[in-house]
CSV table of C-alpha atoms in Angstrom, one decimal:
chain,number,residue,atom,x,y,z
A,1,MET,CA,207.5,189.4,-103.0
A,2,THR,CA,209.5,186.4,-101.7
A,3,ALA,CA,208.1,183.1,-102.9
A,4,ALA,CA,207.8,180.2,-100.4
A,5,PRO,CA,211.1,178.4,-100.2
A,6,ASP,CA,211.4,174.9,-101.4
A,7,SER,CA,211.4,173.7,-97.8
A,8,PRO,CA,208.2,175.4,-96.4
A,9,ARG,CA,208.1,173.8,-92.9
A,10,PRO,CA,210.0,175.1,-89.9
A,11,ALA,CA,213.3,173.3,-89.5
A,12,SER,CA,213.5,170.5,-87.0
A,13,PRO,CA,215.9,171.1,-84.0
A,14,ASP,CA,219.4,171.2,-85.3
A,15,PRO,CA,221.4,168.1,-84.2
A,16,HIS,CA,224.5,170.2,-84.0
A,17,PRO,CA,224.1,172.8,-81.1
A,18,THR,CA,227.0,174.8,-82.5
A,19,ALA,CA,225.5,175.1,-86.0
A,20,ALA,CA,225.0,178.9,-85.7
A,21,HIS,CA,228.5,179.5,-84.4
A,22,PRO,CA,230.5,181.7,-86.8
A,23,ALA,CA,233.2,179.1,-87.3
A,24,HIS,CA,230.5,176.6,-88.5
A,25,LEU,CA,229.1,179.2,-90.9
A,26,HIS,CA,232.6,180.1,-92.2
A,27,ARG,CA,233.5,176.5,-92.8
A,28,ALA,CA,230.2,175.5,-94.4
A,29,VAL,CA,230.1,178.5,-96.8
A,30,ALA,CA,233.8,178.1,-97.7
A,31,GLU,CA,233.3,174.4,-98.6
A,32,TRP,CA,230.1,175.2,-100.6
A,33,TYR,CA,231.8,178.0,-102.5
A,34,ALA,CA,234.8,175.8,-103.4
A,35,ALA,CA,232.4,173.4,-105.0
A,36,HIS,CA,229.8,175.7,-106.6
A,37,ALA,CA,231.4,179.1,-107.4
A,38,ARG,CA,230.9,180.4,-110.9
A,39,ASP,CA,234.0,180.7,-113.1
A,40,LEU,CA,234.1,184.4,-113.6
A,41,PRO,CA,237.1,186.2,-115.2
A,42,TRP,CA,237.5,188.8,-112.4
A,43,ARG,CA,237.9,185.9,-110.0
A,44,ALA,CA,240.8,184.4,-111.8
A,45,ALA,CA,244.2,184.1,-110.1
A,46,ASP,CA,245.7,186.6,-112.5
A,47,ALA,CA,242.9,189.2,-112.1
A,48,THR,CA,244.3,192.6,-111.3
A,49,GLY,CA,243.0,195.2,-108.9
A,50,TRP,CA,241.9,197.2,-111.9
A,51,GLY,CA,239.9,194.3,-113.3
A,52,VAL,CA,238.2,193.7,-110.0
A,53,LEU,CA,237.3,197.4,-109.7
A,54,VAL,CA,235.9,197.5,-113.2
A,55,SER,CA,233.8,194.4,-112.5
A,56,GLU,CA,232.4,195.8,-109.2
A,57,VAL,CA,231.3,199.0,-110.8
A,58,MET,CA,229.7,197.2,-113.8
A,59,LEU,CA,227.9,194.7,-111.6
A,60,GLN,CA,226.0,197.4,-109.6
A,61,GLN,CA,222.4,196.7,-110.4
A,62,THR,CA,223.4,194.7,-113.5
A,63,PRO,CA,223.3,190.9,-113.9
A,64,VAL,CA,226.6,188.9,-114.4
A,65,ALA,CA,225.5,187.6,-117.8
A,66,ARG,CA,225.2,191.1,-119.2
A,67,VAL,CA,228.4,192.3,-117.6
A,68,GLU,CA,230.9,189.6,-118.5
A,69,PRO,CA,231.2,190.3,-122.3
A,70,VAL,CA,231.4,194.0,-121.7
A,71,TRP,CA,234.0,193.5,-119.0
A,72,ARG,CA,236.1,191.4,-121.3
A,73,ALA,CA,235.9,194.0,-124.1
A,74,TRP,CA,236.6,196.9,-121.7
A,75,LEU,CA,239.8,195.2,-120.3
A,76,ALA,CA,241.0,194.4,-123.8
A,77,ALA,CA,240.6,198.1,-124.7
A,78,TRP,CA,241.8,199.6,-121.5
A,79,PRO,CA,243.8,197.0,-119.5
A,80,THR,CA,245.1,199.7,-117.0
A,81,PRO,CA,243.7,202.8,-115.4
A,82,ALA,CA,246.1,204.9,-117.5
A,83,ASP,CA,244.6,203.5,-120.7
A,84,LEU,CA,241.1,204.4,-119.6
A,85,ALA,CA,242.1,207.8,-118.2
A,86,ALA,CA,243.5,208.7,-121.7
A,87,ALA,CA,240.4,207.5,-123.6
A,88,PRO,CA,238.0,209.9,-125.2
A,89,VAL,CA,234.7,210.1,-123.3
A,90,ALA,CA,232.7,209.2,-126.4
A,91,ASP,CA,234.6,206.0,-126.8
A,92,VAL,CA,234.0,205.1,-123.1
A,93,LEU,CA,230.3,205.6,-123.4
A,94,ARG,CA,230.1,203.6,-126.6
A,95,ALA,CA,232.0,200.7,-124.9
A,96,TRP,CA,229.6,200.9,-122.0
A,97,GLY,CA,226.8,200.1,-124.4
A,98,ARG,CA,223.5,199.0,-122.9
A,99,LEU,CA,224.7,198.1,-119.4
A,100,GLY,CA,222.5,200.9,-118.1
A,101,TYR,CA,223.3,203.6,-115.5
A,102,PRO,CA,225.9,205.1,-117.9
A,103,ARG,CA,227.2,207.6,-115.4
A,104,ARG,CA,229.0,204.6,-113.9
A,105,ALA,CA,231.3,204.7,-117.0
A,106,LEU,CA,232.2,208.3,-116.3
A,107,ARG,CA,232.8,207.6,-112.7
A,108,LEU,CA,235.2,204.8,-113.7
A,109,ARG,CA,237.1,207.1,-116.0
A,110,ASP,CA,237.3,209.7,-113.2
A,111,ALA,CA,238.6,207.1,-110.8
A,112,ALA,CA,241.1,205.9,-113.4
A,113,ALA,CA,242.4,209.5,-113.7
A,114,ALA,CA,242.7,209.8,-109.9
A,115,ILE,CA,244.6,206.5,-109.7
A,116,VAL,CA,247.0,207.7,-112.4
A,117,ALA,CA,247.5,211.1,-110.7
A,118,ALA,CA,247.8,210.0,-107.1
A,119,HIS,CA,248.7,206.4,-107.1
A,120,ASP,CA,251.2,205.9,-110.0
A,121,GLY,CA,248.5,204.1,-112.0
A,122,GLU,CA,248.0,201.3,-109.5
A,123,VAL,CA,244.7,200.6,-107.8
A,124,PRO,CA,245.3,201.2,-104.1
A,125,LEU,CA,245.1,198.5,-101.5
A,126,ASP,CA,244.0,200.5,-98.5
A,127,LEU,CA,240.3,200.7,-97.8
A,128,ASP,CA,240.2,204.4,-96.9
A,129,THR,CA,242.3,205.3,-100.0
A,130,LEU,CA,239.9,203.3,-102.2
A,131,ARG,CA,237.0,205.2,-100.6
A,132,ALA,CA,238.7,208.5,-101.5
A,133,LEU,CA,238.6,207.7,-105.3
A,134,PRO,CA,235.9,209.6,-107.3
A,135,GLY,CA,232.6,207.6,-107.4
A,136,ILE,CA,233.8,204.7,-105.2
A,137,GLY,CA,231.5,204.1,-102.3
A,138,GLU,CA,231.6,202.0,-99.2
A,139,TYR,CA,230.7,198.7,-100.9
A,140,THR,CA,232.9,199.0,-103.9
A,141,ALA,CA,236.0,199.9,-101.8
A,142,ALA,CA,235.4,197.0,-99.5
A,143,ALA,CA,234.9,194.6,-102.4
A,144,VAL,CA,238.1,195.6,-104.1
A,145,ALA,CA,240.1,195.4,-100.9
A,146,ALA,CA,238.7,191.9,-100.2
A,147,PHE,CA,238.5,190.3,-103.6
A,148,ALA,CA,241.6,191.9,-105.3
A,149,TYR,CA,243.9,192.1,-102.3
A,150,GLY,CA,242.6,189.6,-99.7
A,151,ARG,CA,242.1,192.3,-97.1
A,152,ARG,CA,239.7,192.0,-94.2
A,153,ALA,CA,236.8,194.3,-95.1
A,154,VAL,CA,233.1,194.3,-94.4
A,155,VAL,CA,231.5,193.6,-97.8
A,156,LEU,CA,227.8,194.3,-97.8
A,157,ASP,CA,225.9,194.1,-101.1
A,158,THR,CA,222.3,193.1,-101.5
A,159,ASN,CA,223.0,189.4,-101.6
A,160,VAL,CA,225.2,189.4,-98.4
A,161,ARG,CA,222.7,191.5,-96.6
A,162,ARG,CA,219.9,189.1,-97.5
A,163,VAL,CA,221.8,186.0,-96.4
A,164,LEU,CA,222.9,187.5,-93.1
A,165,THR,CA,219.4,188.8,-92.4
A,166,ARG,CA,217.8,185.4,-92.9
A,167,VAL,CA,220.4,183.3,-91.1
A,168,LEU,CA,221.1,185.6,-88.1
A,169,ASP,CA,218.0,187.8,-87.7
A,170,GLY,CA,215.3,185.4,-88.9
A,171,GLU,CA,213.7,187.9,-91.3
A,172,ALA,CA,212.8,187.4,-94.9
A,173,LEU,CA,214.7,190.5,-96.3
A,174,PRO,CA,216.8,193.3,-94.9
A,175,ALA,CA,215.6,196.8,-94.4
A,176,PRO,CA,215.4,198.9,-97.6
A,177,SER,CA,218.4,200.9,-96.5
A,178,LEU,CA,221.6,199.6,-94.9
A,179,THR,CA,221.7,200.2,-91.2
A,180,SER,CA,224.5,200.7,-88.7
A,181,ALA,CA,223.2,197.5,-86.9
A,182,GLU,CA,223.8,195.5,-90.1
A,183,ARG,CA,227.4,196.8,-90.3
A,184,THR,CA,228.1,195.9,-86.7
A,185,ARG,CA,226.6,192.4,-87.1
A,186,ALA,CA,228.5,191.8,-90.4
A,187,ALA,CA,231.7,192.9,-88.8
A,188,ALA,CA,231.2,190.6,-85.8
A,189,VAL,CA,230.7,187.5,-87.9
A,190,LEU,CA,233.6,188.3,-90.3
A,191,PRO,CA,236.6,186.0,-89.8
A,192,ARG,CA,239.6,187.6,-88.2
A,193,ASP,CA,242.1,186.2,-90.6
A,194,PRO,CA,242.2,188.4,-93.8
A,195,ALA,CA,242.3,185.5,-96.3
A,196,ALA,CA,239.4,183.7,-94.5
A,197,ALA,CA,237.5,187.0,-94.4
A,198,ALA,CA,237.8,187.5,-98.1
A,199,ARG,CA,236.7,183.9,-98.7
A,200,TRP,CA,233.7,184.3,-96.4
A,201,SER,CA,232.7,187.6,-98.2
A,202,VAL,CA,232.8,186.2,-101.7
A,203,GLY,CA,231.2,182.9,-100.6
A,204,ILE,CA,228.3,184.5,-98.8
A,205,MET,CA,227.8,186.8,-101.8
A,206,GLU,CA,227.7,183.8,-104.2
A,207,LEU,CA,225.3,182.0,-101.9
A,208,GLY,CA,222.9,184.9,-102.0
A,209,ALA,CA,223.2,185.1,-105.8
A,210,LEU,CA,222.7,181.4,-106.5
A,211,VAL,CA,220.8,179.8,-103.6
A,212,CYS,CA,219.4,182.2,-101.0
A,213,THR,CA,217.8,184.4,-103.7
A,214,ALA,CA,215.3,187.1,-103.0
A,215,ARG,CA,212.2,185.5,-104.7
A,216,ALA,CA,212.8,181.8,-104.7
A,217,PRO,CA,215.4,180.6,-102.1
A,218,SER,CA,216.5,177.0,-102.5
A,219,CYS,CA,216.8,176.0,-98.9
A,220,THR,CA,217.5,172.3,-99.7
A,221,ALA,CA,220.7,173.4,-101.5
A,222,CYS,CA,221.9,175.8,-98.7
A,223,PRO,CA,224.9,174.8,-96.7
A,224,VAL,CA,223.8,176.8,-93.7
A,225,ALA,CA,220.1,175.8,-93.7
A,226,GLY,CA,220.4,174.1,-90.3
A,227,ALA,CA,221.6,177.4,-88.8
A,228,CYS,CA,219.1,179.7,-90.5
A,229,ALA,CA,216.9,181.6,-88.1
A,230,TRP,CA,214.4,182.5,-90.8
A,231,ARG,CA,213.9,178.8,-91.7
A,232,ALA,CA,213.7,177.8,-88.1
A,233,ALA,CA,211.0,180.4,-87.5
A,234,GLY,CA,208.8,179.0,-90.3
A,235,TYR,CA,209.7,181.7,-93.0
A,236,PRO,CA,207.8,184.7,-91.6
A,237,PRO,CA,207.0,187.3,-94.2
A,238,ASP,CA,209.0,190.4,-95.0
A,239,PRO,CA,208.5,192.9,-92.2
A,240,HIS,CA,209.6,195.8,-94.4
A,241,ALA,CA,207.3,195.0,-97.4
A,242,HIS,CA,205.3,198.2,-96.9
A,243,ARG,CA,208.4,200.3,-97.2
A,244,ARG,CA,209.7,199.0,-100.5
A,245,ARG,CA,209.1,200.9,-103.7
A,246,VAL,CA,208.7,199.1,-107.0
A,247,GLN,CA,210.6,201.0,-109.6
A,248,ALA,CA,208.6,201.6,-112.8
A,249,TRP,CA,210.4,201.6,-116.1
A,250,HIS,CA,208.0,201.9,-119.1
A,251,GLY,CA,207.3,205.6,-119.9
A,252,THR,CA,209.6,207.0,-117.3
A,253,ASP,CA,212.4,209.6,-117.6
A,254,ARG,CA,214.9,206.7,-117.1
A,255,GLN,CA,213.6,205.0,-120.2
A,256,ALA,CA,213.6,208.2,-122.1
A,257,ARG,CA,217.2,208.9,-121.1
A,258,GLY,CA,218.3,205.4,-122.2
A,259,ARG,CA,216.5,205.6,-125.5
A,260,LEU,CA,217.9,209.0,-126.4
A,261,LEU,CA,221.5,208.3,-125.2
A,262,GLY,CA,221.3,205.0,-127.2
A,263,ALA,CA,220.3,206.8,-130.4
A,264,VAL,CA,223.2,209.2,-130.1
A,265,ARG,CA,225.6,206.6,-129.1
A,266,GLU,CA,224.8,204.4,-132.1
A,267,ALA,CA,224.7,207.3,-134.6
A,268,GLY,CA,228.4,208.1,-134.1
A,269,GLY,CA,227.9,211.8,-134.7
A,270,VAL,CA,225.6,214.7,-134.1
A,271,VAL,CA,221.9,213.6,-134.1
A,272,PRO,CA,219.4,216.3,-135.1
A,273,ASP,CA,216.6,217.2,-132.8
A,274,ALA,CA,214.1,216.0,-135.4
A,275,VAL,CA,215.6,212.5,-135.3
A,276,LEU,CA,215.5,212.4,-131.5
A,277,GLY,CA,211.9,213.5,-131.7
A,278,LEU,CA,211.2,210.2,-133.6
A,279,THR,CA,213.2,208.3,-130.9
A,280,TRP,CA,211.1,209.7,-128.1
A,281,PRO,CA,208.0,211.6,-129.3
A,282,GLU,CA,206.8,213.1,-126.0
A,283,ALA,CA,208.4,216.6,-126.4
A,284,GLU,CA,208.3,217.8,-122.8
A,285,GLN,CA,209.7,214.6,-121.4
A,286,ARG,CA,212.3,214.4,-124.2
A,287,GLU,CA,213.6,217.9,-123.5
A,288,ARG,CA,213.8,217.1,-119.8
A,289,ALA,CA,215.7,213.9,-120.4
A,290,LEU,CA,218.1,215.5,-122.8
A,291,ALA,CA,218.8,218.3,-120.3
A,292,THR,CA,219.7,215.8,-117.6
A,293,LEU,CA,221.9,213.9,-120.0
A,294,VAL,CA,223.8,217.1,-120.7
A,295,ALA,CA,224.0,218.0,-117.0
A,296,ASP,CA,225.4,214.5,-116.3
A,297,GLY,CA,228.1,214.9,-118.9
A,298,LEU,CA,226.7,212.1,-121.1
A,299,LEU,CA,225.7,214.3,-124.0
A,300,VAL,CA,226.7,217.7,-125.3
A,301,SER,CA,224.2,220.1,-127.0
A,302,ARG,CA,225.2,221.4,-130.5
A,303,ASP,CA,223.5,224.0,-132.6
A,304,ASP,CA,222.2,221.2,-134.9
A,305,GLY,CA,221.4,218.6,-132.3
A,306,TYR,CA,223.2,216.4,-129.7
A,307,ALA,CA,226.4,214.4,-129.6
A,308,LEU,CA,228.5,212.3,-127.3
A,309,PRO,CA,231.1,214.4,-125.4
């Protein structure tokens, strides 16, 4: 549920009739980003395409505060795709640690191997070529093209979708799944100049992460509040609320998988079934979770227990 913003009344008529014009939005967001952007290592001037790719995969459904130390350790261990492609899978999974969704670590390693095999070890610049890498989807490819190489690409993560939905559509939150209409609208508002487009994309993403948040937007700090259709309409409620699912965690197969994988990862060798039984006592769920971990390539089954690949 989205809490009432800090400016609960409908906005007064904007004194600038061109406030909603894309050029106004671009300028306002760029100026705000220049003053308020977080100092993150994958945004540094010397960040490589590989560093940006690693950051984008790690940041999927994971907060920046958890990602940053793991990203630094990962880049220290494997500063190039070739380094990661040559690393043992067990080492990769240990380095991933508790970031969650550990299949992302295997997808990164697969992508690194493809980069070495097909692109001379360099992360490609072209959007379609990035999309062709194993495990790299629409968003990640666009983010790498924009943030690593300054290309014009439509970058649509959860934060960007939320800001554009509020400012341009006047709705509290976007639909649960990305729509073709959203892609069209995002492309239409994207600056034509590649460098300006990249600045817009990272700026609007940061605005969604820090100001136009899902649960407690801070409209008084927003550089485009005067152009926001949702604010002007009086903050109507989420029209898609009935379609959203709340993901449970406690007692689920996801929690069981995380506990079991963590026990094997921390043990550093083969973990007997009896020990895993203490880690997750519910036998049927434990066996189901272990079977899916093996199927996903995250564990291997031995005669005397389970181990990392």
